[in-house]
Coordinates of C-alpha atoms and ligand atoms in Angstrom, one line a residue:
M1 CA 64.5 93.1 129.8
T2 CA 66.3 93.8 133.1
K3 CA 69.5 91.9 132.7
E4 CA 72.3 92.8 130.3
Y5 CA 73.5 90.0 128.0
E6 CA 76.6 89.4 126.0
I7 CA 76.7 87.4 122.8
V8 CA 79.7 85.0 122.4
M9 CA 80.5 83.7 118.9
G10 CA 83.1 81.6 117.2
L11 CA 83.2 80.9 113.5
E12 CA 83.9 77.9 111.3
V13 CA 84.7 79.1 107.8
H14 CA 85.1 76.8 104.8
V15 CA 87.2 78.0 102.0
E16 CA 87.5 76.1 98.7
L17 CA 91.1 76.1 97.4
K18 CA 91.6 76.9 93.8
T19 CA 94.0 74.2 93.0
K20 CA 93.7 72.9 89.4
T21 CA 92.7 69.4 90.5
K22 CA 90.7 67.9 93.4
I23 CA 92.3 66.8 96.7
F24 CA 92.6 63.1 96.1
C25 CA 92.2 62.7 92.3
S26 CA 93.0 64.5 89.0
C27 CA 89.5 65.7 88.3
T28 CA 89.1 69.4 87.7
T29 CA 87.9 71.7 90.5
E30 CA 86.2 74.1 88.1
F31 CA 82.8 75.5 89.3
G32 CA 79.6 74.3 87.6
G33 CA 79.7 72.0 84.5
E34 CA 77.1 69.4 83.5
P35 CA 76.2 67.4 86.6
N36 CA 78.6 64.5 87.3
T37 CA 81.0 65.3 84.5
H38 CA 84.0 66.3 86.8
C39 CA 84.1 62.9 88.4
C40 CA 86.1 59.7 88.5
P41 CA 86.1 56.4 90.6
V42 CA 88.0 58.1 93.4
C43 CA 85.7 61.1 94.0
I44 CA 82.5 59.1 93.6
G45 CA 83.8 56.6 96.1
L46 CA 83.8 53.4 94.1
P47 CA 85.0 50.4 96.0
G48 CA 88.7 49.8 95.6
A49 CA 89.6 53.3 94.3
L50 CA 92.4 54.8 96.3
P51 CA 92.9 58.5 97.2
V52 CA 96.3 60.2 96.8
L53 CA 96.8 63.6 98.5
N54 CA 97.4 66.5 96.1
E55 CA 100.6 68.2 97.4
E56 CA 99.4 71.6 96.1
V57 CA 96.6 71.4 98.7
L58 CA 99.3 71.4 101.5
N59 CA 101.1 74.4 99.9
Y60 CA 97.9 76.4 99.7
A61 CA 96.7 75.5 103.2
I62 CA 100.1 76.2 104.8
K63 CA 100.2 79.6 103.0
A64 CA 96.8 80.4 104.5
G65 CA 98.0 79.3 107.9
L66 CA 101.1 81.5 107.8
A67 CA 99.0 84.5 106.6
I68 CA 96.9 84.4 109.7
N69 CA 99.8 83.8 112.1
C70 CA 99.3 80.1 112.7
K71 CA 101.9 77.5 113.7
I72 CA 102.3 74.7 111.2
T73 CA 102.4 71.1 112.4
R74 CA 105.5 69.0 111.5
Y75 CA 103.5 65.8 111.5
G76 CA 99.8 65.5 110.5
K77 CA 97.4 62.8 109.4
Q78 CA 94.0 62.6 107.8
D79 CA 90.9 61.0 109.4
R80 CA 87.6 59.7 108.2
K81 CA 84.7 61.6 109.7
H82 CA 81.6 59.4 109.4
Y83 CA 78.1 60.6 108.8
F84 CA 75.6 59.2 106.4
Y85 CA 74.3 61.7 104.0
P86 CA 73.9 61.1 100.2
D87 CA 76.1 64.1 99.2
L88 CA 79.1 62.0 100.5
P89 CA 79.5 59.0 98.3
T90 CA 81.7 57.1 100.8
S91 CA 79.5 58.0 103.8
Y92 CA 82.6 59.5 105.4
Q93 CA 84.4 62.7 104.8
I94 CA 88.2 62.7 104.7
S95 CA 89.1 65.5 107.2
Q96 CA 91.6 66.0 110.0
N97 CA 90.7 65.3 113.6
D98 CA 93.5 65.6 116.3
L99 CA 96.5 66.7 114.2
P100 CA 95.3 69.7 112.1
L101 CA 97.7 71.2 109.6
C102 CA 97.8 74.7 111.2
Y103 CA 96.9 75.8 114.8
D104 CA 97.2 78.7 117.3
G105 CA 97.0 81.7 115.1
H106 CA 95.2 85.1 115.2
L107 CA 93.6 87.7 113.0
D108 CA 93.4 91.4 113.9
I109 CA 90.2 93.3 113.1
E110 CA 89.3 97.0 113.3
V111 CA 86.0 97.8 115.0
K112 CA 84.8 101.2 116.2
G113 CA 88.3 102.7 116.0
A114 CA 90.0 99.9 118.1
T115 CA 92.0 96.9 117.0
K116 CA 90.9 93.5 118.4
S117 CA 92.8 90.2 118.0
I118 CA 90.6 87.2 117.2
G119 CA 92.2 83.8 118.0
I120 CA 92.4 81.1 115.3
T121 CA 92.1 77.7 116.9
R122 CA 93.0 75.6 113.9
I123 CA 92.9 75.1 110.1
H124 CA 92.5 71.6 108.8
I125 CA 92.2 70.3 105.2
E126 CA 89.3 68.2 104.0
E127 CA 87.3 67.3 100.9
D128 CA 84.1 69.1 99.9
A129 CA 80.9 67.1 99.5
G130 CA 78.6 66.9 96.5
K131 CA 75.5 68.9 96.0
L132 CA 71.9 67.7 96.5
I133 CA 69.3 69.2 94.2
H134 CA 65.7 68.8 95.3
Q135 CA 63.4 68.8 92.4
E136 CA 59.6 68.9 92.5
G137 CA 58.3 65.6 91.0
L138 CA 61.8 64.1 90.4
G139 CA 62.9 63.7 94.0
T140 CA 66.4 64.5 95.0
L141 CA 69.3 64.5 92.5
V142 CA 72.9 64.5 93.4
D143 CA 75.8 66.2 91.6
Y144 CA 79.3 65.0 92.6
N145 CA 81.2 67.6 90.6
R146 CA 82.0 69.4 93.8
A147 CA 82.8 66.2 95.7
G148 CA 86.6 66.1 96.5
V149 CA 87.2 69.9 95.8
P150 CA 89.8 70.8 98.5
L151 CA 88.7 72.8 101.5
I152 CA 90.3 74.4 104.4
E153 CA 88.2 74.8 107.5
I154 CA 89.3 77.8 109.6
V155 CA 88.0 77.6 113.2
S156 CA 88.2 80.7 115.4
E157 CA 88.2 81.0 119.2
P158 CA 84.9 82.2 120.7
D159 CA 86.3 85.7 120.7
L160 CA 83.6 87.5 118.7
R161 CA 81.0 89.6 120.5
S162 CA 78.9 91.4 117.9
A163 CA 77.6 91.0 114.4
E164 CA 79.8 94.0 113.5
E165 CA 82.9 92.1 114.7
V166 CA 81.9 89.0 112.8
K167 CA 81.6 91.1 109.6
A168 CA 85.0 92.7 110.1
Y169 CA 86.5 89.3 110.8
L170 CA 85.0 87.7 107.7
Q171 CA 85.9 90.6 105.4
K172 CA 89.5 90.6 106.6
L173 CA 89.8 86.8 106.3
R174 CA 88.3 87.0 102.8
A175 CA 90.7 89.8 101.8
I176 CA 93.7 87.8 103.0
M177 CA 92.7 84.7 101.1
L178 CA 92.5 86.9 98.0
Y179 CA 95.8 88.6 98.7
I180 CA 97.6 85.2 98.9
G181 CA 95.6 83.8 95.9
V182 CA 94.6 80.5 97.5
S183 CA 90.8 80.8 96.7
D184 CA 88.5 83.0 94.7
V185 CA 86.3 83.3 97.9
K186 CA 83.0 83.8 96.1
M187 CA 80.2 83.5 98.6
N188 CA 77.6 83.1 95.9
E189 CA 79.4 80.1 94.4
G190 CA 80.0 78.6 97.8
S191 CA 83.8 78.9 97.8
F192 CA 83.6 80.9 101.1
R193 CA 81.0 79.6 103.6
C194 CA 80.4 80.3 107.2
D195 CA 78.9 78.5 110.2
V196 CA 78.3 80.6 113.4
N197 CA 78.5 79.1 116.9
L198 CA 76.6 81.3 119.2
S199 CA 75.7 81.5 122.9
V200 CA 74.5 84.2 125.2
R201 CA 75.4 84.9 128.8
E202 CA 74.8 87.6 131.4
K203 CA 77.3 90.4 131.1
G204 CA 80.2 89.8 133.5
S205 CA 79.8 86.1 133.7
D206 CA 82.7 83.9 132.6
V207 CA 80.7 80.7 132.1
L208 CA 79.7 80.0 128.5
G209 CA 76.0 79.5 127.8
V210 CA 74.4 76.7 125.8
R211 CA 75.5 77.1 122.2
T212 CA 73.8 76.5 118.9
E213 CA 75.4 76.3 115.5
I214 CA 73.9 78.1 112.5
K215 CA 74.9 76.3 109.3
N216 CA 75.6 77.2 105.7
L217 CA 75.3 81.0 105.7
N218 CA 76.2 82.2 102.3
S219 CA 75.9 85.9 102.3
F220 CA 77.0 88.7 104.6
Q221 CA 73.4 89.8 104.9
S222 CA 72.2 86.3 105.9
I223 CA 75.0 86.1 108.5
M224 CA 74.0 89.4 110.1
R225 CA 70.3 88.6 110.1
A226 CA 70.8 85.1 111.5
I227 CA 73.0 86.4 114.3
D228 CA 70.4 89.0 115.2
Y229 CA 67.6 86.5 115.2
E230 CA 69.4 83.7 117.0
S231 CA 70.8 85.9 119.8
Q232 CA 67.4 87.4 120.5
R233 CA 65.9 83.9 120.6
H234 CA 68.5 82.8 123.2
I235 CA 67.8 85.9 125.3
R236 CA 64.0 85.3 125.1
V237 CA 64.4 81.7 126.2
L238 CA 66.6 82.7 129.1
E239 CA 64.3 85.5 130.2
E240 CA 61.4 83.1 130.2
G241 CA 63.3 80.7 132.4
G242 CA 63.4 78.1 129.6
T243 CA 66.2 75.8 128.6
L244 CA 68.3 76.0 125.4
V245 CA 69.2 72.8 123.5
Q246 CA 72.7 72.4 121.9
E247 CA 71.7 71.9 118.3
T248 CA 72.4 72.7 114.7
R249 CA 70.1 75.2 113.1
G250 CA 69.4 76.4 109.6
F251 CA 68.5 79.9 108.5
D252 CA 65.4 80.7 106.4
Q253 CA 66.0 83.7 104.2
T254 CA 62.4 84.4 103.6
T255 CA 61.2 84.4 107.2
G256 CA 64.5 85.7 108.7
K257 CA 64.3 83.0 111.3
T258 CA 66.5 80.1 112.3
Y259 CA 65.0 76.6 112.7
S260 CA 66.2 73.4 114.3
M261 CA 67.9 70.9 111.9
R262 CA 69.3 68.2 114.3
E263 CA 70.7 67.8 117.7
K264 CA 74.3 68.6 117.7
E265 CA 76.6 65.6 117.2
D266 CA 79.6 65.3 119.5
A267 CA 83.0 64.3 118.2
E268 CA 82.3 60.6 119.2
D269 CA 79.3 60.5 117.0
Y270 CA 81.6 60.9 114.0
R271 CA 83.6 57.8 114.8
Y272 CA 86.8 59.4 113.6
L273 CA 89.5 57.0 112.5
P274 CA 92.8 57.6 110.7
D275 CA 92.3 57.0 107.0
P276 CA 94.3 53.8 106.3
D277 CA 94.6 54.6 102.6
L278 CA 96.6 57.9 103.1
M279 CA 100.2 58.4 104.3
P280 CA 101.0 60.6 107.3
I281 CA 101.8 64.2 106.4
V282 CA 105.4 65.1 107.2
I283 CA 106.5 68.7 106.9
D284 CA 110.0 70.2 107.4
D285 CA 111.2 73.7 108.1
A286 CA 112.6 74.2 104.6
W287 CA 109.2 73.6 103.1
I288 CA 107.5 76.0 105.5
N289 CA 110.2 78.6 104.9
S290 CA 109.9 78.4 101.1
I291 CA 106.2 79.1 101.4
K292 CA 106.9 82.0 103.9
D293 CA 109.2 83.6 101.3
S294 CA 106.5 83.4 98.7
L295 CA 103.9 85.3 100.7
P296 CA 103.0 88.7 99.2
E297 CA 102.8 91.9 101.4
L298 CA 99.6 91.3 103.5
P299 CA 96.8 93.8 104.3
D300 CA 98.2 94.6 107.8
E301 CA 101.7 95.4 106.6
R302 CA 100.3 97.6 103.9
K303 CA 98.0 99.3 106.4
D304 CA 100.9 100.1 108.7
N305 CA 102.8 101.6 105.8
Y306 CA 99.9 103.8 104.8
I307 CA 99.6 105.1 108.4
R308 CA 103.3 105.7 108.8
E309 CA 104.2 106.9 105.3
Y310 CA 101.1 108.8 104.2
G311 CA 99.7 109.9 107.5
L312 CA 96.3 108.2 106.9
S313 CA 94.0 107.3 109.7
S314 CA 93.9 103.7 110.8
Y315 CA 90.2 103.5 109.6
D316 CA 91.0 105.0 106.1
A317 CA 94.0 102.7 105.7
E318 CA 92.0 99.6 106.6
Q319 CA 89.4 100.5 103.9
L320 CA 92.1 100.9 101.3
V321 CA 93.7 97.6 102.0
A322 CA 90.4 95.7 102.1
S323 CA 91.0 94.5 98.5
K324 CA 94.4 93.8 97.0
D325 CA 93.4 95.2 93.6
L326 CA 92.1 98.3 95.2
A327 CA 95.3 98.8 97.2
D328 CA 97.4 98.2 94.1
Y329 CA 95.4 100.8 92.2
F330 CA 95.8 103.3 95.1
E331 CA 99.5 102.8 95.2
E332 CA 99.9 103.2 91.5
A333 CA 98.0 106.6 91.7
V334 CA 100.1 107.6 94.8
K335 CA 103.2 107.4 92.6
L336 CA 101.6 109.8 90.1
S337 CA 100.0 112.3 92.4
K338 CA 101.3 115.2 94.5
N339 CA 99.2 114.8 97.6
T340 CA 98.4 111.3 99.0
K341 CA 95.9 112.6 101.5
T342 CA 93.8 114.3 98.8
L343 CA 94.0 111.2 96.8
A344 CA 92.8 109.0 99.6
N345 CA 90.0 111.4 100.4
L346 CA 88.8 111.4 96.8
L347 CA 88.9 107.6 96.6
I348 CA 87.1 107.0 99.9
S349 CA 84.5 109.8 99.7
E350 CA 83.8 110.0 96.0
I351 CA 84.9 106.8 94.3
F352 CA 83.9 104.3 96.9
R353 CA 80.3 105.3 96.3
F354 CA 80.0 103.6 93.0
I355 CA 82.7 100.9 92.9
D356 CA 82.2 97.3 94.1
L357 CA 84.8 96.8 96.9
E358 CA 84.3 93.1 96.9
E359 CA 85.1 92.7 93.2
F360 CA 87.2 95.8 92.6
E361 CA 87.7 96.8 89.0
E362 CA 89.4 100.1 88.2
P363 CA 86.8 102.7 87.2
F364 CA 89.4 104.6 85.1
P365 CA 93.2 104.5 84.8
A366 CA 95.3 105.3 87.9
E367 CA 97.1 108.0 85.8
Y368 CA 93.8 109.9 85.5
L369 CA 93.3 109.8 89.2
G370 CA 96.8 111.1 89.8
E371 CA 96.3 113.8 87.2
L372 CA 93.0 114.8 88.9
V373 CA 94.7 115.2 92.3
N374 CA 97.4 117.3 90.7
L375 CA 94.9 119.6 89.1
I376 CA 93.4 120.2 92.5
E377 CA 96.9 120.7 94.1
D378 CA 98.0 123.1 91.4
G379 CA 94.8 125.2 91.9
V380 CA 93.6 124.5 88.3
I381 CA 90.3 123.1 89.6
N382 CA 88.5 123.1 93.0
I383 CA 87.1 120.1 94.9
S384 CA 83.6 120.5 93.7
T385 CA 84.7 120.5 90.1
S386 CA 86.7 117.4 90.7
K387 CA 83.4 115.6 91.5
R388 CA 82.0 116.7 88.2
I389 CA 85.1 115.4 86.4
I390 CA 84.8 112.0 88.2
E391 CA 81.3 111.7 86.9
E392 CA 82.4 112.6 83.4
M393 CA 85.3 110.1 83.5
R394 CA 82.9 107.3 84.4
K395 CA 81.0 108.0 81.1
S396 CA 83.9 108.8 78.7
S397 CA 87.5 107.6 78.4
K398 CA 88.8 111.2 78.5
S399 CA 91.5 112.4 80.9
P400 CA 90.8 115.0 83.5
K401 CA 92.9 117.6 81.6
E402 CA 90.9 117.0 78.4
I403 CA 87.6 117.3 80.3
V404 CA 88.7 120.6 82.0
K405 CA 89.6 122.0 78.6
E406 CA 86.6 120.8 76.7
Q407 CA 84.1 122.0 79.3
D408 CA 85.9 125.1 80.4
L409 CA 86.1 123.9 84.0
E410 CA 89.2 125.8 85.1
Q411 CA 89.0 127.4 88.5
I412 CA 88.5 131.1 88.5
N413 CA 91.5 132.5 90.4
D414 CA 91.2 136.1 89.1
R415 CA 90.1 138.7 91.6
D416 CA 89.1 141.1 88.8
V417 CA 86.7 138.5 87.4
L418 CA 85.3 137.5 90.8
S419 CA 84.9 141.0 92.3
P420 CA 81.9 142.1 90.3
I421 CA 80.2 138.7 90.7
I422 CA 80.6 139.0 94.4
D423 CA 79.3 142.6 94.4
E424 CA 76.2 141.5 92.7
A425 CA 75.6 138.6 95.1
I426 CA 76.0 141.0 98.0
A427 CA 73.5 143.4 96.4
N428 CA 71.0 140.5 96.1
S429 CA 71.4 139.4 99.7
E430 CA 70.2 142.2 101.9
K431 CA 68.9 139.8 104.5
A432 CA 71.9 137.6 104.7
V433 CA 74.2 140.7 104.9
K434 CA 72.2 142.1 107.8
E435 CA 72.3 138.8 109.6
Y436 CA 76.1 138.5 109.1
R437 CA 76.6 142.0 110.4
A438 CA 74.5 141.1 113.5
G439 CA 77.0 138.3 114.2
K440 CA 75.6 135.3 112.3
E441 CA 78.6 134.0 110.4
K442 CA 76.5 131.2 108.9
A443 CA 74.5 133.7 106.9
L444 CA 77.5 133.9 104.5
G445 CA 76.7 130.4 103.2
A446 CA 73.7 131.7 101.2
I447 CA 75.9 134.4 99.5
I448 CA 78.7 132.0 98.7
G449 CA 76.1 129.6 97.2
Q450 CA 75.0 132.4 94.8
I451 CA 78.6 133.1 93.7
M452 CA 79.2 129.4 93.1
R453 CA 76.1 129.1 91.0
A454 CA 77.0 132.2 89.0
T455 CA 80.4 130.7 88.3
R456 CA 79.2 127.2 87.6
G457 CA 81.0 126.0 90.7
K458 CA 84.4 127.2 89.3
A459 CA 85.3 130.0 91.7
N460 CA 88.2 129.5 94.0
P461 CA 86.5 129.0 97.4
Q462 CA 89.4 130.5 99.5
L463 CA 89.5 133.5 97.2
I464 CA 85.7 134.1 97.4
N465 CA 85.9 133.9 101.1
E466 CA 88.7 136.4 101.3
I467 CA 87.2 139.0 98.9
L468 CA 83.7 138.6 100.4
L469 CA 85.0 139.3 103.9
E470 CA 87.0 142.3 102.7
K471 CA 83.9 143.7 101.1
L472 CA 81.6 143.1 104.0
N473 CA 83.9 144.2 106.7
N474 CA 84.7 147.6 105.1
Ligands
ZN501 ZN1 87.8 62.4 90.6
MN502 MN1 84.2 71.0 107.8

């Protein structure tokens, strides 16, 4: 490859809202259930049944819009988007065409130590479709339980340039939806789904290439793999002097390849028309302001606080606010501990290794975490012992203090106890001592390792260093 290419991506994310009832009827939105039991004449599209908009859908959608810095329309309407597919009982989807509920927002992401702002074109409300189940021997079955579950579709500007940026954007968006409580955003249950619009162009060019849309990606891993495959495919076609077709493509998880599904429809193919059964949507300032007042503290505000008040790095702070439950847990422990930096380090370097950040559940009470930090701060234990205690806390429900007492883990801070152990280690390390005296500072590591083993990791590391240097330099 001689030329350098740039990938240009925009995302369409569908988020199922967790209102109690569907968007145009009073059926439950609960996931699963026996097929076609969460249905009524409205959501299976029987002739003569009339939709009525669920006001709660507007509350949730406006909340989502405000949380990602969108403007909210004062006048909106709902349109029929026509396409014939059996998962839509009416053969049109009620969506929004030219007057979306929210528009012109942005979402800031952190990638490679820099903050980048991704434009949000619009958010519109629409109904979800049913589910087709293809069964060997039976043909295709349809389950309308999901038909009419409210969705917001969040459309971004083509501001994304790498799979890494896409991941950061989706994680942030998902975190915000959880913070504001409008969706349970479970990718495996389809309540958070992503389509990627992708094109490739020569670096430096300001003309967009031909774009393809990859549909229905339902895990972070599939999204990353699909982007990788599809961008390479575009580059290959361009290098070979071929032409790309604007089309919708699927992603096959077993082969890791994308495949053509259909030529892309343009807006006119959908024959949008205002739904005559639904009233216009009229929103006033008081309504918007009351939703604004109900917004919780959002990830970016929390992050700024962590940087300003606790002196954390932007990267560390971003990780801690990634889930609301995690950030709540961290803040509870902050109140109980003497050193926030030590606390953040323990969480990120030790505890992140075994917790699920997407579905955070506290591994042990926040008080214990605070207590553990204080034991380190007070010199009762050292950092390496704290790791052992964390392992122990995962298995038992004991507090750090109890574990220290039971297993005799207190740090050895007594010179008289350490001195003979250090003498012995020096006597056993002729080679390392020689190397050290010849100017190789690193040789000390082997001697310190011996002392740590002899004390079961409990020796005070600073004190060992001090005594060892005294002895060697005399
Ligand atoms: Zn219904
Ligand atoms: Mn849509």
